[in-house]
PDB file of C-alpha atoms in Angstrom:
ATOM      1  CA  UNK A   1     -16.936   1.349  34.289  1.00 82.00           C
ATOM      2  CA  UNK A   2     -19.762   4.538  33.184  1.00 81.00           C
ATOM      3  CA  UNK A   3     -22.305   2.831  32.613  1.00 81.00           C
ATOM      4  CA  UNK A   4     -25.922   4.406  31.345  1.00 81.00           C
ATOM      5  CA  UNK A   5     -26.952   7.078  33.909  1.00 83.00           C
ATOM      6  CA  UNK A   6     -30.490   5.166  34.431  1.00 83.00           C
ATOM      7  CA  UNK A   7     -28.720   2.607  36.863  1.00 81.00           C
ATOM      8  CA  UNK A   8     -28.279   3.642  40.206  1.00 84.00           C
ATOM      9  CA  UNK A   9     -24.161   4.041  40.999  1.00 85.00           C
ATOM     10  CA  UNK A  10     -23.834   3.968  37.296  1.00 85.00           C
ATOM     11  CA  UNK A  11     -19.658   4.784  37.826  1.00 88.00           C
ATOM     12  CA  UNK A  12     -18.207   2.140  39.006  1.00 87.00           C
ATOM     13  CA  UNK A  13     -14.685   1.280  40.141  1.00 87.00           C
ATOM     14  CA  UNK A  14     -13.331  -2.125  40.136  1.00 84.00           C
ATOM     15  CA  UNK A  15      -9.874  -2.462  42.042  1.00 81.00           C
ATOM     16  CA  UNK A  16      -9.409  -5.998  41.977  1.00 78.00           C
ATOM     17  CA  UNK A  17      -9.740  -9.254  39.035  1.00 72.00           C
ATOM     18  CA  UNK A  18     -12.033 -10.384  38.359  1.00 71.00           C
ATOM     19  CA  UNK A  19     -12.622  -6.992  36.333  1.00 73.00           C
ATOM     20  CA  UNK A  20     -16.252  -7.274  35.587  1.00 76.00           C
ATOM     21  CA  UNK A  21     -19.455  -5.975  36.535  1.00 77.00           C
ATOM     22  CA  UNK A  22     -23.080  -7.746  36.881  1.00 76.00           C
ATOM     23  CA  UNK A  23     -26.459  -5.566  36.617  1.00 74.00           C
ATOM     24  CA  UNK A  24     -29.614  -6.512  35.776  1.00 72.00           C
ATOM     25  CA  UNK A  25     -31.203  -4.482  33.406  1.00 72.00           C
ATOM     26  CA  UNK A  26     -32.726  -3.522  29.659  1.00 72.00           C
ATOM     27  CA  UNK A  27     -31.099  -1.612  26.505  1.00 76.00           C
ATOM     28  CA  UNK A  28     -28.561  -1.023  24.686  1.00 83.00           C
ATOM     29  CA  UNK A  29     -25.939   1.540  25.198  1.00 83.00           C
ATOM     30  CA  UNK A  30     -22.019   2.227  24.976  1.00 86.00           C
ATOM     31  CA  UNK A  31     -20.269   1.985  28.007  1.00 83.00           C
ATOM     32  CA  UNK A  32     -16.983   3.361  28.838  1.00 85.00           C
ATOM     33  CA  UNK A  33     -14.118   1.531  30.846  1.00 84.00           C
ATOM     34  CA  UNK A  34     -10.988   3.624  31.807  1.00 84.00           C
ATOM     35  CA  UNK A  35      -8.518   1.352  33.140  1.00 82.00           C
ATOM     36  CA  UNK A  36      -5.481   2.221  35.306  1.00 81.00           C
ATOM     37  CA  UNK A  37      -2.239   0.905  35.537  1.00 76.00           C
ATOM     38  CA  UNK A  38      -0.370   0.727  39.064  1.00 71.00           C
ATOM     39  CA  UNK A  39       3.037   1.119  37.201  1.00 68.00           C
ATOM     40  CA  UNK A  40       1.426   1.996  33.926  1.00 64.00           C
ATOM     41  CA  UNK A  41       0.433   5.381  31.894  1.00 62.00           C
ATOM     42  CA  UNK A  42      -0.975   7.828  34.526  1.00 66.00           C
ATOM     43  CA  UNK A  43      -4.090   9.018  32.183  1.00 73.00           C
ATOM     44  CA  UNK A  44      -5.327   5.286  31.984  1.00 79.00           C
ATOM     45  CA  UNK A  45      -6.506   3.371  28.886  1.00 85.00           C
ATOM     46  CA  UNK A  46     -10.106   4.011  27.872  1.00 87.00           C
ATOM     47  CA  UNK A  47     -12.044   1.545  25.911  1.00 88.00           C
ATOM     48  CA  UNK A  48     -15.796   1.563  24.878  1.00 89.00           C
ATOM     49  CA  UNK A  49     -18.238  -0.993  24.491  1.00 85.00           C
ATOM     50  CA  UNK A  50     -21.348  -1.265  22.843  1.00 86.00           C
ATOM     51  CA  UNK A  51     -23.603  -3.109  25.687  1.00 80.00           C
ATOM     52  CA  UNK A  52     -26.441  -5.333  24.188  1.00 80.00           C
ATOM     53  CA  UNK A  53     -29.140  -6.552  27.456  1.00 76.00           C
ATOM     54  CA  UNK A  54     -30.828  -9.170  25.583  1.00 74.00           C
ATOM     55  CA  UNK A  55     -30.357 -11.723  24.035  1.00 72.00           C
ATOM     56  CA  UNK A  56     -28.920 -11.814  20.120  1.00 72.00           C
ATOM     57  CA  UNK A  57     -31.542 -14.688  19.671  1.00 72.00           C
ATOM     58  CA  UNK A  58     -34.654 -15.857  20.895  1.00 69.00           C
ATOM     59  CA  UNK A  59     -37.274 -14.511  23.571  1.00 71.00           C
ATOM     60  CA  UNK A  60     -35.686 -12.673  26.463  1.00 67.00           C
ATOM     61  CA  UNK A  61     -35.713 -14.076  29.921  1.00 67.00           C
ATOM     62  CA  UNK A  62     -35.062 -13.381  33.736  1.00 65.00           C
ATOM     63  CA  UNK A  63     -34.053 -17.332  34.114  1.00 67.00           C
ATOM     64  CA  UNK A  64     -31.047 -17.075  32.321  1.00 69.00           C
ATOM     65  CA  UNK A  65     -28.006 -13.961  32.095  1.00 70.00           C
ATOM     66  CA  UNK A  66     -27.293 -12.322  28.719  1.00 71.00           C
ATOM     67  CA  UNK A  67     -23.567 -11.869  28.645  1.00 73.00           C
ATOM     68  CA  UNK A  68     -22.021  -8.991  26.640  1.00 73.00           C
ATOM     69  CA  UNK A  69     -18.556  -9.487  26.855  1.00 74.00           C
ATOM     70  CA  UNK A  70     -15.827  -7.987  24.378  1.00 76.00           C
ATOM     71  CA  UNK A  71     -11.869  -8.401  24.371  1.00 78.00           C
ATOM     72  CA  UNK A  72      -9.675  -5.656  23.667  1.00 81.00           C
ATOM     73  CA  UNK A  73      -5.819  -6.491  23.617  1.00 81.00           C
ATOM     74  CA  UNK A  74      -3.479  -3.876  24.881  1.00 80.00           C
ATOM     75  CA  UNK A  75      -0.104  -3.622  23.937  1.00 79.00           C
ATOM     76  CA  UNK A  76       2.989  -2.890  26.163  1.00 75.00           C
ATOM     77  CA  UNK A  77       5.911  -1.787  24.081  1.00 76.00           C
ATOM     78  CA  UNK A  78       9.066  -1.820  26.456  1.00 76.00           C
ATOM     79  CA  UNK A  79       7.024  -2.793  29.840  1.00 76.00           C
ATOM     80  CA  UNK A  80       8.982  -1.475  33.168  1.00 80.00           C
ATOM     81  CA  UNK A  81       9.696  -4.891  34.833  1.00 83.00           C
ATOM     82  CA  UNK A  82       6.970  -3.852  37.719  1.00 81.00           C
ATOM     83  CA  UNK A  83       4.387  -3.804  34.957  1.00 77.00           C
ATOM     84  CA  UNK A  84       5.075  -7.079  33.866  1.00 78.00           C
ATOM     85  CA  UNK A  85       5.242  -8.922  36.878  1.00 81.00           C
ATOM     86  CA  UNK A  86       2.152  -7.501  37.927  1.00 76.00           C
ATOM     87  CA  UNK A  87       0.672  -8.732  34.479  1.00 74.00           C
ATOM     88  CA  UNK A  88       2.064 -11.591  35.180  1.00 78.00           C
ATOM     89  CA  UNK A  89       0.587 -12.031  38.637  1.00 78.00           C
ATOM     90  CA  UNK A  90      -2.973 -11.314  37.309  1.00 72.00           C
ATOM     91  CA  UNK A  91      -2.629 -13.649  34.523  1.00 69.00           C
ATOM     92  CA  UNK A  92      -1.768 -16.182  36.724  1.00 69.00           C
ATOM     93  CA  UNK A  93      -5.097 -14.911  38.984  1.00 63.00           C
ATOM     94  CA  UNK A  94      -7.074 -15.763  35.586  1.00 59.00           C
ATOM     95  CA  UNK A  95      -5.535 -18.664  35.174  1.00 58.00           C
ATOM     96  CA  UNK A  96      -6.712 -19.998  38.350  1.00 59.00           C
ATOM     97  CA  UNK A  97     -10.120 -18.081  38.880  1.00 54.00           C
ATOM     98  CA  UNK A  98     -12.622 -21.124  38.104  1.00 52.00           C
ATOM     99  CA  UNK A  99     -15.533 -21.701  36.110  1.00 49.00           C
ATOM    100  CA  UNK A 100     -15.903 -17.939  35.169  1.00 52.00           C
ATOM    101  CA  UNK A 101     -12.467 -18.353  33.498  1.00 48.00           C
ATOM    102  CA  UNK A 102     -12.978 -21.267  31.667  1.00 53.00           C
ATOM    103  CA  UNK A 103     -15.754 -20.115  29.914  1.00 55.00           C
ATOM    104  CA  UNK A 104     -13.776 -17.364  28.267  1.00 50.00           C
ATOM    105  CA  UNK A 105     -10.373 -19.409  27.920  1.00 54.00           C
ATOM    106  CA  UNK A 106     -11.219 -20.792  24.573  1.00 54.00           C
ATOM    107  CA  UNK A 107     -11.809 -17.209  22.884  1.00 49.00           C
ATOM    108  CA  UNK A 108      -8.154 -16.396  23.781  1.00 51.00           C
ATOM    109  CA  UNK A 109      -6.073 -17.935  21.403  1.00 57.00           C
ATOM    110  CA  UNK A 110      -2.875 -18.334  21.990  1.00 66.00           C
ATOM    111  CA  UNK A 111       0.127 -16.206  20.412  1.00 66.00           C
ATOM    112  CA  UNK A 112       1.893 -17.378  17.807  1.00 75.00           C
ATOM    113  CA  UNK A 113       4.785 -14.856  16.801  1.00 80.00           C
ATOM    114  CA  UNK A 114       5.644 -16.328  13.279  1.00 84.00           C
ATOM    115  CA  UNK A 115       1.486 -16.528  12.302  1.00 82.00           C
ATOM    116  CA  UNK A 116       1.578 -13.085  13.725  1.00 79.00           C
ATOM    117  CA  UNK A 117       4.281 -11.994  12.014  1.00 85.00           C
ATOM    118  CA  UNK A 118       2.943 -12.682   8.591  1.00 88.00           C
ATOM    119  CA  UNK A 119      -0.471 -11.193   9.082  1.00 84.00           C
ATOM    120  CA  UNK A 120       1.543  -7.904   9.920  1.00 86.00           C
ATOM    121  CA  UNK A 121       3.742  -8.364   6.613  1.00 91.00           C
ATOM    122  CA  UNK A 122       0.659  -8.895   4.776  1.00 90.00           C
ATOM    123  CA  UNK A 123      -0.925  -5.939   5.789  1.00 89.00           C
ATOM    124  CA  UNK A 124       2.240  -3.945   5.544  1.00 92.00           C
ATOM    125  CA  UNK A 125       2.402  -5.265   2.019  1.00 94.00           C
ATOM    126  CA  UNK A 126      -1.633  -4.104   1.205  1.00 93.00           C
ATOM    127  CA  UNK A 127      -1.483  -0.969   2.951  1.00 93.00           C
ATOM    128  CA  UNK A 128       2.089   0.047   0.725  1.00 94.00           C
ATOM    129  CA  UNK A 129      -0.118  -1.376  -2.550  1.00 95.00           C
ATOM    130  CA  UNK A 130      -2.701   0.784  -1.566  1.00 94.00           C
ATOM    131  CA  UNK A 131      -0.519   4.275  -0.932  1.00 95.00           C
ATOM    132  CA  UNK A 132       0.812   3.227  -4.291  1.00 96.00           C
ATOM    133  CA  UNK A 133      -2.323   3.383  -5.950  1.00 95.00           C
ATOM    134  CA  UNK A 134      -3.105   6.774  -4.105  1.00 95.00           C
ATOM    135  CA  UNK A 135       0.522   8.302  -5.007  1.00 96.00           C
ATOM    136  CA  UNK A 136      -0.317   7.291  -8.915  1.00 96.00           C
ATOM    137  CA  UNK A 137      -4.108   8.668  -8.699  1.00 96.00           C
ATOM    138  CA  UNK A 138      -2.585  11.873  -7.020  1.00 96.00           C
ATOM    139  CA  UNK A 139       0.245  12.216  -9.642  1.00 96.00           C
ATOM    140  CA  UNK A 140      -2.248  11.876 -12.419  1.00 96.00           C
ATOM    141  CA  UNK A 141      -4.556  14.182 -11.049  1.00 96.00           C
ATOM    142  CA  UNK A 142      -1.699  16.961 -10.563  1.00 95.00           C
ATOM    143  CA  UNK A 143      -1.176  16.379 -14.155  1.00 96.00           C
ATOM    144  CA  UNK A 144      -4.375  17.431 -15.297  1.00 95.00           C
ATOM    145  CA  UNK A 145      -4.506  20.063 -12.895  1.00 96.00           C
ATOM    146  CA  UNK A 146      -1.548  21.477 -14.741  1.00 95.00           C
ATOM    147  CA  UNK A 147      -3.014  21.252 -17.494  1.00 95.00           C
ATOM    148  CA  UNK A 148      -6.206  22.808 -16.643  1.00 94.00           C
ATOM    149  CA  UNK A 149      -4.192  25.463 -15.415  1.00 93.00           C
ATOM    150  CA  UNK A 150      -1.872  26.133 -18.301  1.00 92.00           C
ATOM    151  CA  UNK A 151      -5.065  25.960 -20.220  1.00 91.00           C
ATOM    152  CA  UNK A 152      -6.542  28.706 -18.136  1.00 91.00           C
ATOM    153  CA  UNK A 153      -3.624  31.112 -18.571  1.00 90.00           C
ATOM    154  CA  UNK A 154      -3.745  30.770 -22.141  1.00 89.00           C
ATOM    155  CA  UNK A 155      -7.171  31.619 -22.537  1.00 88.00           C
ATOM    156  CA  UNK A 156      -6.547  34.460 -20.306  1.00 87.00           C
ATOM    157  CA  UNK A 157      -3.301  35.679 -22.033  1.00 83.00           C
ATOM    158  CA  UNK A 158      -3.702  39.281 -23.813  1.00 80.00           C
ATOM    159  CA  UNK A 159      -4.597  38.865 -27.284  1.00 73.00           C
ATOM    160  CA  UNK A 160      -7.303  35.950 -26.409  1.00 65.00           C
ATOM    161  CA  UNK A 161     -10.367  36.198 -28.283  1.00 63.00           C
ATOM    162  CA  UNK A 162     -13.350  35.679 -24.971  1.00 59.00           C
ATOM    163  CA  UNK A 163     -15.901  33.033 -24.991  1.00 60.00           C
ATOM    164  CA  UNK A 164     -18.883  34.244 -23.675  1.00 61.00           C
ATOM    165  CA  UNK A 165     -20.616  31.160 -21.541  1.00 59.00           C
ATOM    166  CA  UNK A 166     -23.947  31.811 -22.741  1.00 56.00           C
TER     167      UNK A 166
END
């Protein structure tokens, strides 16, 4: 984690789940989290995250924490087997971590390939409507381009009788 260069150690490296770090402080500021992958990609996977330290609502206080918490999802295509087991294995940490996890659990909902496969059609089917629309605004406007530019040879053909602009 890099977080903002007013806290003291503000690089910190977190080896083992849970992946999370608690400071007390005041702001608001991006943070970045490069994350590295024991059988993974070698440059890591770097996310950002716009860190809020009070509270969305309400008068702040030191009696009770403000969490900021965001979830990314990262996606494995083709996974060497030691990558998965070790997903696996942390999952399973998660799983079994406690209170901490159980607050979370309920904002992770859980796959479902079919739902998942429709939203992708869908948006396959809006993003091809929408090069469509782009392809047929381009055409057009190559059209009167040619014209413009037929039109422009004309006037400048020998012969032409000039029109002064002014």
């Amino acid at each position: 984690f890099q977080l903002h260069p007013s806290f003291n150690n503000p690089t910190r490296v977190i080896d083992t789940a849970p992946f999370h770090v608690t400071e007390l402080g005041w702001g608001e500021f991006e943070i970045s989290i490069k994350i590295f992958f024991h059988e993974g990609p070698e440059q890591g996977v770097e996310l950002k995250h716009l860190l809020a330290l009070f509270p969305k609502t309400g008068e702040p206080t030191m009696k009770k924490p403000v969490i900021s918490e965001k979830n990314d999802e990262l996606v494995f295509n083709a996974p060497s087997e030691a990558l998965l087991q070790r997903i696996q294995l942390c999952n399973s940490r998660l799983a079994n971590a406690g209170p901490a996890w159980g607050q979370i659990e309920p904002f992770f909902a859980p796959l479902n390939e079919h739902d998942e496969l429709l939203r992708m059609q869908a948006a396959q089917r809006r993003v091809q409507a929408e090069a469509e629309l782009l392809r047929e605004e381009f055409e057009n406007e190559d059209q009167a381009h040619a014209l413009l530019t037929e039109e422009v040879r004309r006037l400048e053909a020998p012969g032409q009788k000039k029109i002064s602009p002014c």
